Every structure is written in C-alpha cells, then in structure tokens.
Tab-separated table of C-alpha atoms and ligand atoms in Angstrom:
chain	number	residue	atom	x	y	z
S	1	MET	CA	0.000	0.000	0.000
S	2	LYS	CA	1.263	3.480	-0.895
S	3	ILE	CA	-0.124	6.865	0.026
S	4	TYR	CA	-0.695	9.456	-2.689
S	5	SER	CA	-1.385	13.032	-1.761
S	6	GLY	CA	-3.042	15.794	-3.685
S	7	LEU	CA	-2.109	19.397	-2.998
S	8	SER	CA	-4.732	19.992	-0.326
S	9	ASN	CA	-3.011	18.393	2.664
S	10	PRO	CA	0.419	16.851	1.931
S	11	SER	CA	1.692	17.379	5.477
S	12	LEU	CA	-1.107	15.241	6.985
S	13	ALA	CA	-0.540	12.594	4.263
S	14	LYS	CA	3.171	12.426	5.190
S	15	LYS	CA	2.353	12.146	8.899
S	16	ILE	CA	-0.079	9.274	8.224
S	17	ALA	CA	2.553	7.494	6.095
S	18	GLY	CA	5.065	7.986	8.920
S	19	LYS	CA	2.704	6.468	11.518
S	20	LEU	CA	2.159	3.449	9.249
S	21	ASN	CA	5.775	3.259	8.190
S	22	ILE	CA	4.808	3.124	4.518
S	23	LYS	CA	6.046	5.041	1.493
S	24	MET	CA	4.528	8.080	-0.155
S	25	GLY	CA	3.759	7.412	-3.817
S	26	LYS	CA	5.633	9.611	-6.300
S	27	ILE	CA	3.303	12.040	-7.954
S	28	GLU	CA	3.800	15.237	-9.942
S	29	LEU	CA	1.036	17.805	-9.757
S	30	SER	CA	1.141	20.861	-11.965
S	31	ARG	CA	-1.030	23.104	-14.112
S	32	PHE	CA	-1.238	23.599	-17.844
S	33	ALA	CA	-1.067	27.157	-19.187
S	34	ASN	CA	-4.863	27.316	-19.178
S	35	TYR	CA	-4.843	26.311	-15.454
S	36	GLU	CA	-6.181	22.789	-16.006
S	37	ALA	CA	-4.750	20.379	-13.426
S	38	ARG	CA	-2.074	17.969	-14.659
S	39	VAL	CA	-1.358	14.766	-12.728
S	40	TRP	CA	1.477	12.293	-13.267
S	41	ILE	CA	2.027	9.222	-11.069
S	42	LYS	CA	5.727	8.583	-11.378
S	43	ASP	CA	6.190	5.154	-9.845
S	44	LYS	CA	4.931	1.594	-10.200
S	45	ALA	CA	1.621	1.453	-8.404
S	46	ASN	CA	0.673	-1.356	-5.995
S	47	LYS	CA	-2.663	-3.182	-5.862
S	48	THR	CA	-3.920	-0.893	-3.134
S	49	ALA	CA	-3.511	2.863	-2.983
S	50	VAL	CA	-4.572	5.432	-0.448
S	51	ILE	CA	-5.323	8.942	-1.657
S	52	VAL	CA	-5.293	11.697	0.969
S	53	GLN	CA	-7.130	14.801	-0.146
S	54	SER	CA	-9.411	17.187	1.706
S	55	PHE	CA	-12.035	18.930	-0.398
S	56	SER	CA	-11.385	22.166	1.418
S	57	TYR	CA	-10.181	25.366	-0.182
S	58	PRO	CA	-10.746	25.866	-3.096
S	59	PRO	CA	-12.944	22.762	-2.958
S	60	ASP	CA	-13.733	22.387	-6.651
S	61	GLU	CA	-10.056	22.296	-7.622
S	62	GLN	CA	-9.350	19.731	-4.941
S	63	VAL	CA	-12.246	17.488	-5.974
S	64	MET	CA	-11.038	17.595	-9.587
S	65	GLU	CA	-7.441	16.850	-8.615
S	66	PHE	CA	-8.676	13.880	-6.559
S	67	CYS	CA	-10.619	12.553	-9.577
S	68	LEU	CA	-7.571	12.844	-11.849
S	69	ILE	CA	-5.302	11.054	-9.340
S	70	THR	CA	-7.889	8.274	-9.024
S	71	ASP	CA	-8.150	7.880	-12.784
S	72	ALA	CA	-4.349	7.801	-13.187
S	73	LEU	CA	-4.001	5.121	-10.478
S	74	LYS	CA	-6.748	2.970	-12.012
S	75	ARG	CA	-5.032	3.188	-15.403
S	76	LEU	CA	-1.839	1.912	-13.747
S	77	GLY	CA	-3.739	-1.163	-12.531
S	78	VAL	CA	-4.509	-0.206	-8.933
S	79	ARG	CA	-7.549	-2.246	-7.910
S	80	LYS	CA	-8.373	-0.934	-4.475
S	81	ILE	CA	-8.464	2.780	-3.768
S	82	ILE	CA	-9.069	4.006	-0.247
S	83	ALA	CA	-9.981	7.683	-0.176
S	84	VAL	CA	-8.988	9.541	2.971
S	85	ILE	CA	-10.967	12.763	2.709
S	86	PRO	CA	-10.400	14.390	6.114
S	87	TRP	CA	-12.769	17.242	5.248
S	88	LEU	CA	-15.499	16.052	2.897
S	89	GLY	CA	-16.316	19.295	1.120
S	90	TYR	CA	-19.968	20.028	0.317
S	91	CYS	CA	-21.104	17.964	3.342
S	92	ILE	CA	-22.599	21.151	4.813
S	93	GLN	CA	-25.040	21.201	1.908
S	94	ASP	CA	-26.804	18.180	3.316
S	95	LYS	CA	-30.328	19.084	2.225
S	96	VAL	CA	-32.202	21.196	-0.302
S	97	PHE	CA	-32.749	24.306	1.823
S	98	ARG	CA	-34.791	26.205	-0.814
S	99	PRO	CA	-36.537	24.892	-3.940
S	100	GLY	CA	-34.163	25.327	-6.861
S	101	GLU	CA	-31.039	24.307	-4.934
S	102	PRO	CA	-29.058	21.090	-5.603
S	103	LEU	CA	-28.436	18.319	-3.067
S	104	SER	CA	-24.713	19.037	-3.269
S	105	SER	CA	-23.418	16.459	-0.785
S	106	LYS	CA	-25.149	13.759	-2.834
S	107	VAL	CA	-23.475	15.057	-6.002
S	108	ILE	CA	-20.099	14.451	-4.319
S	109	ALA	CA	-21.251	10.944	-3.348
S	110	LYS	CA	-22.183	10.259	-6.984
S	111	ILE	CA	-18.787	11.462	-8.229
S	112	LEU	CA	-16.925	9.215	-5.771
S	113	HIS	CA	-19.198	6.329	-6.622
S	114	SER	CA	-18.540	6.706	-10.358
S	115	PHE	CA	-14.803	6.226	-9.655
S	116	LYS	CA	-15.530	2.938	-7.832
S	117	ILE	CA	-13.703	4.049	-4.683
S	118	SER	CA	-13.400	0.990	-2.394
S	119	LYS	CA	-13.660	2.822	0.897
S	120	ILE	CA	-13.945	6.340	2.252
S	121	ILE	CA	-12.448	7.527	5.529
S	122	THR	CA	-13.534	10.957	6.713
S	123	LEU	CA	-13.918	12.947	9.918
S	124	ASP	CA	-16.725	14.835	11.597
S	125	LEU	CA	-19.279	15.375	8.893
S	126	HIS	CA	-21.571	18.317	9.535
S	127	ASN	CA	-24.474	15.877	9.397
S	128	GLU	CA	-23.681	12.180	9.826
S	129	ILE	CA	-26.861	11.218	7.995
S	130	ILE	CA	-25.282	12.015	4.617
S	131	SER	CA	-23.064	8.928	5.007
S	132	GLY	CA	-26.177	7.162	3.677
S	133	PHE	CA	-25.566	8.831	0.278
S	134	PHE	CA	-22.395	6.748	-0.098
S	135	GLU	CA	-22.757	3.134	-1.159
S	136	MET	CA	-19.169	2.019	-0.533
S	137	PRO	CA	-17.830	1.226	2.984
S	138	PHE	CA	-17.732	4.545	4.789
S	139	VAL	CA	-15.743	5.238	7.957
S	140	HIS	CA	-16.771	8.318	9.922
S	141	LEU	CA	-14.115	9.184	12.510
S	142	GLU	CA	-14.608	11.637	15.355
S	143	ALA	CA	-11.829	14.018	16.371
S	144	SER	CA	-13.405	14.519	19.803
S	145	GLN	CA	-11.233	11.810	21.395
S	146	VAL	CA	-8.073	13.609	20.287
S	147	PHE	CA	-9.268	16.862	21.893
S	148	ILE	CA	-10.632	15.130	24.997
S	149	ASP	CA	-7.260	13.440	25.606
S	150	HIS	CA	-5.622	16.870	25.354
S	151	PHE	CA	-8.039	18.589	27.777
S	152	LYS	CA	-7.865	15.707	30.281
S	153	LYS	CA	-4.192	16.588	30.682
S	154	SER	CA	-4.420	20.399	30.467
S	155	LYS	CA	-7.078	21.047	33.162
S	156	ASP	CA	-7.635	24.523	31.574
S	157	ILE	CA	-11.429	24.289	31.457
S	158	ASP	CA	-14.294	23.794	33.908
S	159	THR	CA	-17.404	23.966	31.672
S	160	ILE	CA	-18.483	22.745	28.223
S	161	VAL	CA	-20.611	25.086	26.101
S	162	SER	CA	-22.672	23.669	23.254
S	163	PRO	CA	-22.716	26.411	20.559
S	164	ASP	CA	-26.181	25.342	19.401
S	165	VAL	CA	-28.714	22.563	19.759
S	166	GLY	CA	-27.221	20.748	16.706
S	167	ALA	CA	-23.878	20.412	18.495
S	168	LEU	CA	-25.463	19.097	21.702
S	169	LYS	CA	-24.684	15.398	21.186
S	170	ASN	CA	-20.991	16.130	20.646
S	171	ALA	CA	-20.840	18.641	23.520
S	172	ASN	CA	-22.537	16.146	25.805
S	173	ASN	CA	-19.857	13.605	24.955
S	174	TYR	CA	-17.142	16.111	26.008
S	175	ALA	CA	-19.002	16.898	29.239
S	176	ARG	CA	-19.344	13.205	30.103
S	177	GLU	CA	-15.759	12.254	29.220
S	178	LEU	CA	-14.240	15.259	31.011
S	179	ASN	CA	-16.724	15.076	33.863
S	180	LEU	CA	-17.713	18.765	33.452
S	181	PRO	CA	-21.059	20.611	33.468
S	182	LEU	CA	-22.738	21.419	30.139
S	183	VAL	CA	-24.292	24.744	29.134
S	184	VAL	CA	-26.271	25.245	25.915
S	185	ILE	CA	-26.468	28.321	23.714
S	186	ASN	CA	-29.618	29.055	21.791
S	187	LYS	CA	-28.915	30.722	18.445
S	188	LYS	CA	-30.678	31.253	15.154
S	189	ARG	CA	-29.363	31.727	11.622
S	190	ASP	CA	-30.971	33.737	8.821
S	191	LEU	CA	-31.107	31.328	5.857
S	192	SER	CA	-30.620	33.956	3.180
S	193	THR	CA	-27.937	36.154	4.818
S	194	GLY	CA	-26.308	33.377	6.903
S	195	LYS	CA	-26.159	35.847	9.846
S	196	VAL	CA	-26.202	34.230	13.279
S	197	SER	CA	-27.856	35.749	16.335
S	198	ILE	CA	-27.607	34.408	19.871
S	199	ILE	CA	-30.850	34.326	21.795
S	200	SER	CA	-29.959	32.970	25.219
S	201	VAL	CA	-27.701	30.732	27.309
S	202	SER	CA	-29.022	27.928	29.480
S	203	ASP	CA	-27.150	28.470	32.779
S	204	LYS	CA	-25.158	30.891	34.948
S	205	ILE	CA	-21.684	31.034	33.494
S	206	LYS	CA	-19.958	33.978	35.201
S	207	GLY	CA	-16.321	33.285	36.096
S	208	ARG	CA	-16.153	29.988	34.236
S	209	ARG	CA	-13.417	28.759	31.869
S	210	VAL	CA	-15.360	27.266	29.017
S	211	LEU	CA	-14.675	25.063	26.013
S	212	ILE	CA	-16.874	25.248	22.905
S	213	PRO	CA	-16.652	22.087	20.797
S	214	ASP	CA	-17.926	22.316	17.210
S	215	ASP	CA	-17.377	20.726	13.826
S	216	PHE	CA	-15.982	23.574	11.725
S	217	ILE	CA	-15.169	27.249	11.382
S	218	SER	CA	-15.956	28.916	8.077
S	219	THR	CA	-16.499	32.701	8.305
S	220	GLY	CA	-15.772	32.657	12.041
S	221	GLY	CA	-19.045	34.520	12.654
S	222	THR	CA	-20.535	31.896	15.005
S	223	LEU	CA	-17.432	31.552	17.135
S	224	ILE	CA	-16.545	35.241	17.358
S	225	GLN	CA	-20.090	36.166	18.300
S	226	THR	CA	-20.381	33.318	20.809
S	227	ALA	CA	-17.052	34.228	22.456
S	228	LYS	CA	-18.115	37.874	22.780
S	229	PHE	CA	-21.523	36.876	24.145
S	230	LEU	CA	-19.882	34.657	26.775
S	231	LYS	CA	-17.270	37.250	27.786
S	232	ASP	CA	-20.054	39.865	28.117
S	233	LYS	CA	-21.788	37.425	30.492
S	234	GLY	CA	-18.655	37.363	32.672
S	235	VAL	CA	-16.989	34.174	31.417
S	236	LYS	CA	-13.280	34.237	32.341
S	237	LYS	CA	-11.756	32.221	29.494
S	238	VAL	CA	-13.242	31.009	26.216
S	239	TYR	CA	-11.571	28.177	24.315
S	240	ALA	CA	-12.886	26.359	21.249
S	241	ALA	CA	-12.094	22.897	19.866
S	242	LEU	CA	-13.116	22.565	16.233
S	243	THR	CA	-12.274	19.711	13.911
S	244	HIS	CA	-12.050	21.645	10.640
S	245	HIS	CA	-10.703	25.142	9.921
S	246	PHE	CA	-11.087	26.205	6.267
S	247	TYR	CA	-8.646	29.104	6.691
S	248	ALA	CA	-10.855	31.225	4.484
S	249	PRO	CA	-9.176	34.591	3.832
S	250	GLN	CA	-8.916	36.857	6.913
S	251	VAL	CA	-10.871	34.500	9.207
S	252	GLN	CA	-7.999	33.562	11.525
S	253	GLU	CA	-6.961	37.228	11.517
S	254	LYS	CA	-10.453	38.062	12.867
S	255	ILE	CA	-10.120	35.311	15.494
S	256	GLU	CA	-6.814	36.833	16.628
S	257	LYS	CA	-8.633	40.102	17.412
S	258	SER	CA	-11.700	38.439	18.956
S	259	SER	CA	-12.691	37.643	22.561
S	260	LEU	CA	-11.728	34.001	22.039
S	261	ASP	CA	-8.686	33.019	24.117
S	262	MET	CA	-7.539	30.022	22.059
S	263	LEU	CA	-8.753	28.077	19.046
S	264	TYR	CA	-7.813	24.396	18.936
S	265	VAL	CA	-8.236	22.739	15.543
S	266	THR	CA	-7.048	19.526	13.923
S	267	ASP	CA	-4.987	19.199	10.754
S	268	THR	CA	-7.796	17.857	8.544
S	269	ILE	CA	-7.137	20.986	6.491
S	270	GLN	CA	-3.598	22.279	6.010
S	271	LYS	CA	-2.717	25.498	7.816
S	272	PRO	CA	-1.355	28.337	5.673
S	273	ASN	CA	2.272	29.124	6.268
S	274	LYS	CA	1.667	31.901	8.814
S	275	LYS	CA	2.164	32.147	12.561
S	276	TYR	CA	-0.907	32.779	14.727
S	277	ASN	CA	-1.006	33.365	18.491
S	278	LYS	CA	-4.546	32.075	19.063
S	279	LEU	CA	-4.273	28.843	17.076
S	280	LYS	CA	-3.158	25.422	18.298
S	281	ILE	CA	-3.214	22.360	16.049
S	282	ILE	CA	-3.676	18.798	17.238
S	283	SER	CA	-3.014	16.126	14.614
S	284	VAL	CA	-5.482	13.432	13.594
S	285	ALA	CA	-2.763	11.457	11.746
S	286	LYS	CA	-2.714	8.689	14.362
S	287	LEU	CA	-6.513	8.362	14.333
S	288	ILE	CA	-6.541	7.997	10.529
S	289	ALA	CA	-3.522	5.652	10.536
S	290	GLU	CA	-5.278	3.346	13.056
S	291	SER	CA	-8.314	3.246	10.795
S	292	LEU	CA	-6.170	2.465	7.733
S	293	LYS	CA	-4.557	-0.432	9.620
S	294	GLU	CA	-7.983	-2.045	9.738
S	295	SER	CA	-8.531	-1.575	5.957
C	1	R5P	C1	-23.171	25.225	12.586
C	1	R5P	O1	-24.114	24.468	12.598
C	1	R5P	C2	-21.766	24.782	12.392
C	1	R5P	O2	-21.520	23.644	13.146
C	1	R5P	C3	-20.773	25.876	12.721
C	1	R5P	O3	-20.968	26.282	14.067
C	1	R5P	C4	-20.920	27.128	11.913
C	1	R5P	O4	-21.768	27.006	10.844
C	1	R5P	C5	-19.589	27.701	11.527
C	1	R5P	O5	-19.733	28.657	10.498
C	1	R5P	P1	-19.186	30.127	10.622
C	1	R5P	O6	-17.746	30.044	11.049
C	1	R5P	O7	-19.338	30.681	9.228
C	1	R5P	O8	-20.043	30.872	11.581
C-alpha cells in the first residue's frame, strides 16, 4: 500500500505514512497554461492505494485533482483505492434548503461512486446522515477523542458550552468524558444572509473557563459572536475545539482580534504558512492511521 497526496493536505498525508511506516507514492502535480490540473504518477503502483485529499479550499479544484489522481491510479492497474478525505467538502449542503437548490453532498457521493472508490475515511461530517448517500464502505471518525485526551491533561477548562442545539450530542460527549457541566447556547441563523444571532444561554456562566466544541469554522461569525456573548456574560476564558478550519481569507486574523482566548483545531485541512497566536493544532494522523490499519 502506498499513500498518494493531492495538494490539499500533503503534510497530513506524510504524517499518516510515517505512523504506518509506509512510502509516499511519487506524484507530480502541476497546471497547464490554461490552469487545467495535470497529474502524473511517477512510480509503479501497488494493488492498493490510499489517496489523501481534503475537499477544502478551493474545494472544486481539490475534488477535480482527486478525480484525476484516481483515474491515473486505475489506469496503472490499482484495484483498491481508499480515499482519505479528512474534510469532505460540500457535506454542509446536506439538504435542499430552498426549492431550486441542488443536493450538493449527494453530487459528491455520486462522483466518488462513479470512480468505484473501495472505501472512504472521513472525519466529523456536519451531518452524519449524509453517510447514507455513499454506497461504498464509509468510515466516519470523530476528532473529539483527540481533543478530549488533550483537555484531560491540560485542566484549563471547567465547563463545556454547546454552541447550538445541533452540536449538543458532541458537547454532551465532552461533558461526560471530562466530567464537566454542560451549558447550551440558543442561536438562530438567517437562511438567506447566513447571519447568526444568539438568543440565550441555558445556565449561569460567570467566572467559568469554558470550552466550545464544534465541527468547523468557516467565516468565524458563530465563534466570534459566541465568544463575545460569553465574555459579556462574565466568562473568564473562552476556548474552542473545532475539527475543521477552512482558513478562508482573513478568518484567523479576525479570530486573533476576537474575545476568544484560544482556538484548537485539527490538521484535517492544512494550515497556511503563517504564525498565529490564538491557534493550536492537534493532529489526527494517528486516528486515521489506526483506521487504515484495519482496511
Ligand atoms: C453550525 O451548525 C456549524 O456547526 C458551525 O458552528 C458554523 O456554521 C460555523 O460557520 P461560521 O464560522 O461561518 O459561523
């Protein structure tokens, strides 16, 4: 088995290969003059190949690159392709919100299906139910254990805050595992503008050191607003543990200036080459490597 990486997250791919003590496949990725992706697998492929590629930013380019790598490997005779897609782009579009919109997460499932991918390994989908769109074996890993192990050692927090009702199951898991009280925030989002407004919080939180677990940060709006809301209510420290950070332009810069004290994220999406004071990254390489061992 060899691991092939697209351009979206080569550092995670290398870490996974290191944990498994297996080689990275040789691959050349470039662009033609008209910006079409060009893929060239430069070694003899084995029967099984793992492709590591998040569909993160810009997602369409990364999906296309993944498809071209898959096609190249199949043409070299690879029979079994395991797709490690740490962030499964388009999974947020898990339903038709307004008539006239596509069911985008299912479109991704159809694309992957058409390439006869043997297995998909991903992490923290926005809505686990979409795993039903995929007909091949589908492994849905949760990064919560990685964060929980970290916070068991750090003792920095004394309360878990669920950022909304949708995140309650995950937040409850943190509260149980860390043996901490759970507080829930009630928010609403305007479907056409995407603007979030916080309505209330379920308990007295003054003086607490809280952790907000969530699945992803996109514009940062939810987190920045929640951190400010909590600080205004007298919360002492606000930390967040989020599986996926898209690093959309200027978002981390906004976090740096916000009321949030520290943002913990995983490496499902590769961090840009910049230094940030309010960002700590915890790797999911071991979690993915363990899952690949069972493949
Ligand atoms: C909400 O349901 C999600 O889990 C995230 O909390 C949220 O949508 C993140 O988006 P943004 O960073 O744009 O507020």
